[in-house]
GROMACS .gro file of C-alpha atoms in nm:
model
  363
    1MET     CA    1   0.012  -0.042  -0.020
    2THR     CA    2   0.034   0.375  -0.028
    3ASP     CA    3   0.235   0.549   0.219
    4LEU     CA    4   0.082   0.945   0.272
    5LEU     CA    5   0.396   1.056   0.242
    6ASP     CA    6   0.504   0.922  -0.023
    7LEU     CA    7   0.232   1.077  -0.219
    8ARG     CA    8   0.312   1.434  -0.085
    9GLU     CA    9   0.675   1.366  -0.213
   10ASP     CA   10   0.593   1.279  -0.573
   11ARG     CA   11   0.388   1.660  -0.637
   12PRO     CA   12   0.634   1.914  -0.747
   13GLY     CA   13   0.725   2.128  -0.510
   14PRO     CA   14   0.689   2.525  -0.506
   15ARG     CA   15   0.905   2.685  -0.796
   16PRO     CA   16   1.177   2.934  -0.777
   17SER     CA   17   1.108   3.281  -0.713
   18LYS     CA   18   1.215   3.558  -1.006
   19ARG     CA   19   1.184   3.874  -0.825
   20LEU     CA   20   1.489   4.121  -0.966
   21PRO     CA   21   1.624   4.297  -0.639
   22LYS     CA   22   1.449   4.514  -0.539
   23PRO     CA   23   1.654   4.894  -0.624
   24VAL     CA   24   1.644   4.765  -0.986
   25GLY     CA   25   1.251   4.693  -0.970
   26LEU     CA   26   1.144   5.012  -0.849
   27LEU     CA   27   1.324   5.150  -1.090
   28VAL     CA   28   1.156   4.993  -1.434
   29VAL     CA   29   0.860   5.122  -1.326
   30ALA     CA   30   0.984   5.498  -1.198
   31VAL     CA   31   1.093   5.464  -1.591
   32VAL     CA   32   0.742   5.346  -1.681
   33LEU     CA   33   0.542   5.528  -1.550
   34LEU     CA   34   0.723   5.843  -1.705
   35ALA     CA   35   0.712   5.727  -1.996
   36ILE     CA   36   0.319   5.725  -1.952
   37VAL     CA   37   0.308   6.047  -1.825
   38GLY     CA   38   0.527   6.211  -2.082
   39GLY     CA   39   0.317   6.026  -2.358
   40VAL     CA   40   0.008   6.210  -2.245
   41VAL     CA   41   0.190   6.522  -2.193
   42LEU     CA   42   0.269   6.484  -2.565
   43GLY     CA   43   0.011   6.373  -2.667
   44GLY     CA   44  -0.265   6.640  -2.476
   45LYS     CA   45  -0.022   6.895  -2.634
   46ALA     CA   46   0.032   6.736  -3.003
   47LEU     CA   47  -0.437   6.791  -2.936
   48VAL     CA   48  -0.437   7.117  -2.780
   49GLY     CA   49  -0.182   7.265  -3.063
   50SER     CA   50  -0.426   7.097  -3.316
   51PHE     CA   51  -0.713   7.251  -3.230
   52ARG     CA   52  -0.526   7.614  -3.188
   53SER     CA   53  -0.307   7.660  -3.504
   54ASN     CA   54  -0.393   7.894  -3.742
   55PRO     CA   55  -0.399   7.873  -4.196
   56ASP     CA   56  -0.065   8.093  -4.252
   57PHE     CA   57   0.102   8.168  -4.592
   58GLU     CA   58   0.449   8.141  -4.612
   59GLY     CA   59   0.749   8.398  -4.753
   60SER     CA   60   0.634   8.753  -4.821
   61GLY     CA   61   0.371   8.717  -5.056
   62SER     CA   62   0.336   8.873  -5.434
   63GLY     CA   63   0.143   9.092  -5.643
   64GLN     CA   64  -0.007   9.425  -5.492
   65VAL     CA   65  -0.277   9.517  -5.264
   66VAL     CA   66  -0.392   9.846  -5.112
   67VAL     CA   67  -0.546   9.801  -4.751
   68GLN     CA   68  -0.715  10.095  -4.552
   69ILE     CA   69  -0.698  10.068  -4.179
   70ARG     CA   70  -0.979  10.296  -4.023
   71ASP     CA   71  -0.878  10.532  -3.697
   72GLY     CA   72  -1.033  10.299  -3.413
   73ASP     CA   73  -0.956   9.936  -3.600
   74THR     CA   74  -0.867   9.636  -3.385
   75ALA     CA   75  -0.627   9.393  -3.435
   76ARG     CA   76  -0.946   9.173  -3.533
   77ALA     CA   77  -1.049   9.411  -3.721
   78ILE     CA   78  -0.723   9.438  -3.934
   79ALA     CA   79  -0.689   9.077  -3.993
   80ALA     CA   80  -1.034   9.151  -4.157
   81THR     CA   81  -0.963   9.313  -4.361
   82LEU     CA   82  -0.588   9.211  -4.390
   83LEU     CA   83  -0.775   8.890  -4.510
   84ASP     CA   84  -1.042   8.962  -4.694
   85LYS     CA   85  -0.801   9.136  -4.946
   86GLY     CA   86  -0.611   8.822  -4.961
   87VAL     CA   87  -0.312   8.959  -4.768
   88VAL     CA   88  -0.337   8.708  -4.485
   89LYS     CA   89  -0.454   8.331  -4.448
   90SER     CA   90  -0.672   8.408  -4.148
   91ILE     CA   91  -0.748   8.581  -3.886
   92GLY     CA   92  -0.643   8.402  -3.637
   93ALA     CA   93  -0.324   8.386  -3.759
   94PHE     CA   94  -0.242   8.754  -3.778
   95THR     CA   95  -0.395   8.807  -3.423
   96GLU     CA   96  -0.176   8.581  -3.337
   97VAL     CA   97   0.127   8.787  -3.440
   98ALA     CA   98   0.042   9.100  -3.328
   99ALA     CA   99  -0.051   8.980  -2.962
  100ASP     CA  100   0.303   8.906  -2.972
  101ASP     CA  101   0.463   9.231  -3.104
  102THR     CA  102   0.337   9.536  -2.916
  103ARG     CA  103   0.504   9.756  -3.237
  104SER     CA  104   0.094   9.630  -3.289
  105ARG     CA  105  -0.072   9.907  -3.107
  106GLY     CA  106   0.107  10.148  -3.225
  107LEU     CA  107  -0.051  10.114  -3.647
  108GLN     CA  108  -0.126  10.446  -3.766
  109PRO     CA  109  -0.480  10.463  -3.955
  110GLY     CA  110  -0.416  10.533  -4.299
  111PHE     CA  111  -0.383  10.345  -4.649
  112TYR     CA  112  -0.052  10.060  -4.743
  113GLN     CA  113   0.074   9.850  -4.995
  114LEU     CA  114   0.086   9.531  -4.958
  115ARG     CA  115   0.141   9.200  -5.073
  116GLU     CA  116  -0.173   8.861  -5.173
  117MET     CA  117  -0.081   8.590  -4.945
  118MET     CA  118   0.193   8.696  -4.710
  119SER     CA  119   0.208   8.540  -4.376
  120ALA     CA  120   0.057   8.708  -4.080
  121GLU     CA  121   0.468   8.748  -3.983
  122ALA     CA  122   0.544   8.995  -4.295
  123ALA     CA  123   0.212   9.142  -4.318
  124LEU     CA  124   0.276   9.301  -3.991
  125THR     CA  125   0.638   9.429  -4.030
  126LEU     CA  126   0.531   9.563  -4.366
  127LEU     CA  127   0.251   9.727  -4.213
  128LEU     CA  128   0.503   9.837  -3.902
  129ASP     CA  129   0.733   9.964  -4.186
  130PRO     CA  130   0.682  10.376  -4.286
  131ALA     CA  131   0.752  10.294  -4.612
  132ALA     CA  132   0.471  10.126  -4.702
  133ARG     CA  133   0.159  10.352  -4.581
  134LEU     CA  134   0.085  10.589  -4.903
  135ARG     CA  135   0.063  10.916  -4.907
  136GLY     CA  136   0.046  11.204  -5.157
  137ARG     CA  137   0.249  11.447  -5.007
  138VAL     CA  138   0.260  11.806  -5.184
  139THR     CA  139   0.479  12.130  -5.111
  140ILE     CA  140   0.281  12.461  -5.162
  141PRO     CA  141   0.623  12.757  -5.086
  142GLU     CA  142   0.528  13.095  -4.932
  143GLY     CA  143   0.411  13.286  -5.149
  144THR     CA  144   0.185  13.111  -5.385
  145SER     CA  145  -0.153  13.171  -5.499
  146VAL     CA  146  -0.451  12.986  -5.423
  147GLU     CA  147  -0.474  12.826  -5.831
  148GLY     CA  148  -0.109  12.762  -5.771
  149ALA     CA  149  -0.194  12.609  -5.504
  150LEU     CA  150  -0.489  12.373  -5.653
  151GLU     CA  151  -0.249  12.301  -5.918
  152LEU     CA  152   0.005  12.163  -5.716
  153ILE     CA  153  -0.169  11.965  -5.504
  154ALA     CA  154  -0.373  11.786  -5.775
  155LYS     CA  155  -0.037  11.710  -5.942
  156ASN     CA  156   0.103  11.565  -5.623
  157THR     CA  157  -0.240  11.416  -5.543
  158GLU     CA  158  -0.518  11.204  -5.646
  159VAL     CA  159  -0.738  11.464  -5.600
  160PRO     CA  160  -0.893  11.629  -5.902
  161LEU     CA  161  -0.828  11.999  -6.046
  162ALA     CA  162  -1.164  11.950  -6.071
  163ASP     CA  163  -1.277  11.864  -5.791
  164LEU     CA  164  -1.046  12.084  -5.532
  165LYS     CA  165  -1.150  12.417  -5.770
  166ALA     CA  166  -1.520  12.329  -5.670
  167ALA     CA  167  -1.436  12.286  -5.362
  168ALA     CA  168  -1.217  12.632  -5.368
  169GLY     CA  169  -1.575  12.799  -5.535
  170ASN     CA  170  -1.723  12.724  -5.179
  171PRO     CA  171  -1.544  12.843  -4.888
  172GLY     CA  172  -1.785  12.867  -4.629
  173ALA     CA  173  -1.743  12.468  -4.592
  174LEU     CA  174  -1.404  12.527  -4.560
  175GLY     CA  175  -1.367  12.663  -4.209
  176LEU     CA  176  -1.193  13.015  -4.290
  177PRO     CA  177  -1.232  13.262  -4.013
  178ALA     CA  178  -1.498  13.552  -4.028
  179TYR     CA  179  -1.296  13.814  -4.065
  180ALA     CA  180  -1.190  13.580  -4.442
  181LYS     CA  181  -1.572  13.715  -4.531
  182GLY     CA  182  -1.628  13.417  -4.760
  183ARG     CA  183  -1.239  13.441  -4.935
  184LEU     CA  184  -1.011  13.189  -4.960
  185GLU     CA  185  -0.683  13.394  -5.092
  186GLY     CA  186  -0.403  13.449  -4.801
  187PHE     CA  187  -0.553  13.116  -4.598
  188LEU     CA  188  -0.381  12.791  -4.752
  189PHE     CA  189  -0.117  12.787  -4.510
  190PRO     CA  190   0.207  12.763  -4.776
  191ALA     CA  191   0.371  12.417  -4.590
  192THR     CA  192   0.405  12.002  -4.654
  193TYR     CA  193   0.145  11.829  -4.622
  194ASP     CA  194   0.055  11.465  -4.690
  195VAL     CA  195  -0.233  11.371  -4.805
  196GLU     CA  196  -0.374  10.999  -4.855
  197PRO     CA  197  -0.576  10.795  -5.136
  198GLY     CA  198  -0.983  10.880  -5.036
  199THR     CA  199  -0.864  11.231  -4.910
  200SER     CA  200  -1.135  11.422  -5.087
  201ALA     CA  201  -1.093  11.804  -5.175
  202VAL     CA  202  -1.300  11.996  -4.962
  203GLU     CA  203  -1.058  11.813  -4.620
  204VAL     CA  204  -0.714  11.881  -4.846
  205LEU     CA  205  -0.837  12.241  -4.833
  206GLN     CA  206  -1.011  12.245  -4.504
  207THR     CA  207  -0.644  12.093  -4.276
  208MET     CA  208  -0.449  12.349  -4.487
  209VAL     CA  209  -0.697  12.643  -4.374
  210GLN     CA  210  -0.682  12.496  -4.002
  211ARG     CA  211  -0.342  12.497  -4.009
  212TYR     CA  212  -0.343  12.878  -4.149
  213ASP     CA  213  -0.544  12.937  -3.819
  214VAL     CA  214  -0.277  12.707  -3.576
  215GLU     CA  215   0.006  13.014  -3.753
  216ALA     CA  216  -0.248  13.263  -3.679
  217GLU     CA  217  -0.267  13.150  -3.327
  218THR     CA  218   0.059  13.187  -3.282
  219VAL     CA  219   0.185  13.482  -3.397
  220ASP     CA  220  -0.093  13.637  -3.213
  221LEU     CA  221  -0.202  13.807  -3.523
  222VAL     CA  222  -0.562  13.934  -3.418
  223ALA     CA  223  -0.373  14.082  -3.086
  224GLY     CA  224  -0.101  14.235  -3.367
  225ALA     CA  225  -0.319  14.352  -3.552
  226GLN     CA  226  -0.497  14.485  -3.322
  227ALA     CA  227  -0.223  14.672  -3.153
  228LEU     CA  228  -0.128  14.870  -3.512
  229GLY     CA  229  -0.444  14.996  -3.565
  230LEU     CA  230  -0.541  14.711  -3.857
  231THR     CA  231  -0.773  14.445  -3.895
  232PRO     CA  232  -0.658  14.083  -3.893
  233TYR     CA  233  -0.738  14.075  -4.253
  234ASP     CA  234  -0.519  14.360  -4.315
  235VAL     CA  235  -0.253  14.233  -4.184
  236LEU     CA  236  -0.273  13.951  -4.446
  237VAL     CA  237  -0.286  14.160  -4.702
  238VAL     CA  238  -0.009  14.329  -4.608
  239ALA     CA  239   0.166  13.993  -4.590
  240SER     CA  240   0.117  13.879  -4.849
  241LEU     CA  241   0.205  14.199  -5.100
  242ILE     CA  242   0.595  14.155  -4.837
  243GLU     CA  243   0.591  13.739  -4.942
  244ARG     CA  244   0.586  13.836  -5.296
  245GLU     CA  245   0.811  14.142  -5.260
  246SER     CA  246   1.186  13.976  -5.146
  247ARG     CA  247   1.234  13.596  -5.110
  248ILE     CA  248   1.500  13.709  -4.816
  249ASP     CA  249   1.391  13.661  -4.403
  250ASP     CA  250   1.579  13.955  -4.275
  251GLU     CA  251   1.382  14.172  -4.593
  252LEU     CA  252   1.023  14.129  -4.497
  253PRO     CA  253   1.072  14.370  -4.139
  254GLN     CA  254   1.187  14.637  -4.417
  255VAL     CA  255   0.930  14.599  -4.685
  256ALA     CA  256   0.658  14.581  -4.416
  257ARG     CA  257   0.819  14.920  -4.328
  258VAL     CA  258   0.806  15.095  -4.671
  259ILE     CA  259   0.362  14.959  -4.703
  260TYR     CA  260   0.320  15.107  -4.404
  261ASN     CA  261   0.497  15.465  -4.455
  262ARG     CA  262   0.357  15.476  -4.765
  263LEU     CA  263   0.044  15.425  -4.651
  264GLU     CA  264   0.043  15.623  -4.418
  265GLN     CA  265   0.092  15.920  -4.651
  266LYS     CA  266  -0.126  15.780  -4.890
  267ILE     CA  267   0.127  15.677  -5.174
  268PRO     CA  268   0.012  15.417  -5.369
  269LEU     CA  269   0.237  15.118  -5.280
  270GLY     CA  270   0.368  15.047  -5.666
  271ILE     CA  271   0.388  14.652  -5.599
  272ASP     CA  272   0.413  14.503  -5.926
  273ALA     CA  273   0.283  14.151  -5.799
  274ALA     CA  274  -0.037  14.253  -5.663
  275VAL     CA  275  -0.050  14.437  -6.083
  276LEU     CA  276   0.018  14.132  -6.205
  277TYR     CA  277  -0.247  13.935  -6.026
  278GLY     CA  278  -0.511  14.150  -6.086
  279LEU     CA  279  -0.455  14.053  -6.466
  280GLY     CA  280  -0.498  13.710  -6.404
  281ARG     CA  281  -0.053  13.665  -6.395
  282ARG     CA  282   0.151  13.521  -6.120
  283ALA     CA  283   0.531  13.639  -6.340
  284GLY     CA  284   0.663  13.843  -6.606
  285GLY     CA  285   0.669  14.158  -6.759
  286LEU     CA  286   0.479  14.434  -6.749
  287THR     CA  287   0.384  14.681  -6.999
  288GLN     CA  288   0.244  15.040  -6.997
  289SER     CA  289  -0.017  14.939  -7.131
  290ASP     CA  290  -0.032  14.656  -6.854
  291LEU     CA  291   0.049  14.948  -6.543
  292ARG     CA  292  -0.248  15.177  -6.694
  293LYS     CA  293  -0.480  14.877  -6.680
  294ASP     CA  294  -0.748  14.944  -6.402
  295THR     CA  295  -0.788  14.659  -6.139
  296PRO     CA  296  -0.866  14.679  -5.850
  297TYR     CA  297  -0.515  14.564  -5.826
  298ASN     CA  298  -0.292  14.793  -5.942
  299THR     CA  299  -0.095  14.948  -5.657
  300ARG     CA  300   0.043  15.174  -5.904
  301ILE     CA  301  -0.263  15.369  -5.950
  302LYS     CA  302  -0.470  15.363  -5.695
  303GLN     CA  303  -0.415  15.394  -5.326
  304GLY     CA  304  -0.449  15.149  -4.999
  305LEU     CA  305  -0.441  14.820  -5.026
  306PRO     CA  306  -0.543  14.622  -5.210
  307PRO     CA  307  -0.935  14.438  -5.131
  308THR     CA  308  -0.715  14.028  -5.109
  309PRO     CA  309  -0.402  13.879  -5.075
  310ILE     CA  310  -0.237  13.806  -5.358
  311ALA     CA  311  -0.078  13.538  -5.258
  312ASN     CA  312  -0.091  13.260  -4.923
  313PRO     CA  313   0.180  13.431  -4.675
  314GLY     CA  314   0.371  13.196  -4.435
  315THR     CA  315   0.511  13.270  -4.100
  316ALA     CA  316   0.808  13.519  -4.161
  317ALA     CA  317   0.637  13.755  -4.417
  318LEU     CA  318   0.323  13.801  -4.122
  319LEU     CA  319   0.572  13.838  -3.817
  320ALA     CA  320   0.746  14.115  -4.117
  321ALA     CA  321   0.342  14.278  -4.132
  322LEU     CA  322   0.341  14.275  -3.690
  323ALA     CA  323   0.636  14.319  -3.655
  324PRO     CA  324   0.787  14.629  -3.938
  325SER     CA  325   1.133  14.714  -3.930
  326ASP     CA  326   1.152  15.136  -3.766
  327GLY     CA  327   1.288  15.429  -4.052
  328ASP     CA  328   1.150  15.591  -4.323
  329ILE     CA  329   1.208  15.437  -4.613
  330LEU     CA  330   0.972  15.464  -4.907
  331TYR     CA  331   1.134  15.281  -5.216
  332TYR     CA  332   1.340  14.939  -5.276
  333VAL     CA  333   1.444  14.808  -5.581
  334LEU     CA  334   1.678  14.474  -5.649
  335ALA     CA  335   1.990  14.560  -5.594
  336ASP     CA  336   2.186  14.220  -5.685
  337LYS     CA  337   2.163  13.892  -5.808
  338ASP     CA  338   2.101  13.692  -5.470
  339GLY     CA  339   1.794  13.885  -5.492
  340ARG     CA  340   1.893  14.132  -5.257
  341HIS     CA  341   1.730  14.484  -5.238
  342LEU     CA  342   1.827  14.863  -5.186
  343PHE     CA  343   1.619  15.019  -4.930
  344THR     CA  344   1.598  15.409  -4.857
  345ALA     CA  345   1.375  15.725  -4.846
  346ASP     CA  346   1.593  15.890  -5.115
  347TYR     CA  347   1.381  15.898  -5.459
  348ASP     CA  348   1.708  15.999  -5.601
  349GLU     CA  349   1.911  15.727  -5.429
  350PHE     CA  350   1.665  15.484  -5.609
  351LEU     CA  351   1.690  15.569  -5.964
  352ARG     CA  352   2.066  15.553  -5.924
  353GLN     CA  353   1.987  15.214  -5.803
  354LYS     CA  354   1.765  15.153  -6.079
  355ALA     CA  355   1.979  15.228  -6.348
  356LYS     CA  356   2.309  15.060  -6.177
  357SER     CA  357   2.088  14.761  -6.183
  358GLN     CA  358   1.924  14.776  -6.509
  359ARG     CA  359   2.299  14.780  -6.663
  360GLU     CA  360   2.418  14.533  -6.465
  361GLY     CA  361   2.149  14.274  -6.599
  362ILE     CA  362   1.982  14.234  -6.290
  363PHE     CA  363   1.602  14.311  -6.393
   0.00000   0.00000   0.00000
């Protein structure tokens, strides 16, 4: 018979243990956990990134597109305009780039020359470049008449001459001071102006009149005229005559003194630039027939000031009209080819210099 003990001895014994040493096991567990966590994080980032990605073009684009940024436009509004014009591929691409660049807060309203299919970054860079902003720049020299100013504006900007003439013909819409009494000559201040595409003729002339207002306030025209016993408009007329008579700033107060002395003594001013203005001309010689023509601007035969300015004077001429030099001078004549004049109270000296200047071909 078989013994129970024999039966137990026939069963297989327990398997030997395969456990790793304790330190090595912990290390393996840690590596596995890190791998799992890393995979979750990377996967999550990839998932989030897929939701946040914004379609964007690459490169600097091609062709030409004119884009307008309006006053008060947000980055999103600008992005919408760029998308509509085919400049950027998505609103999100531009707003994301703009959010990362603090300079985008300084974008100015205006018209800009961009390109089609630009990366959002390239589009923002170009918008921040002053050279990309479209402007018509026009310089109105001192002593230019209204007619001459309108021609210069039309030549150097996109504003049609016909529109400018129409605007000038309605001076009541231009914001002239009350003492202008609806007369535009003298109030288009000579300076350099940037005229953006889309600016109307009325807006251009309003800007020039506003600049006049600033300069008139700076030189204290109203109070200065009152101190001279004149109206602001009279001073503006005098300033226009001064502007047309000399190109040299330090002579302007002397020209003013001659004008005021002649007015006081009731002597015709004899200013040929005014005679030319009355004839509808800006330059050239005057014949005896011209000098006899009875126009309100013929200061050879009429006493007093002409009825309006004959040009648009600058700041130096306005200051000279308000602060003439001292003295009893009544005459001046061109004395050299640099444009300087002889000023004198002696008529005979005036005649001698006039003859000398003519012999030397100065005029």
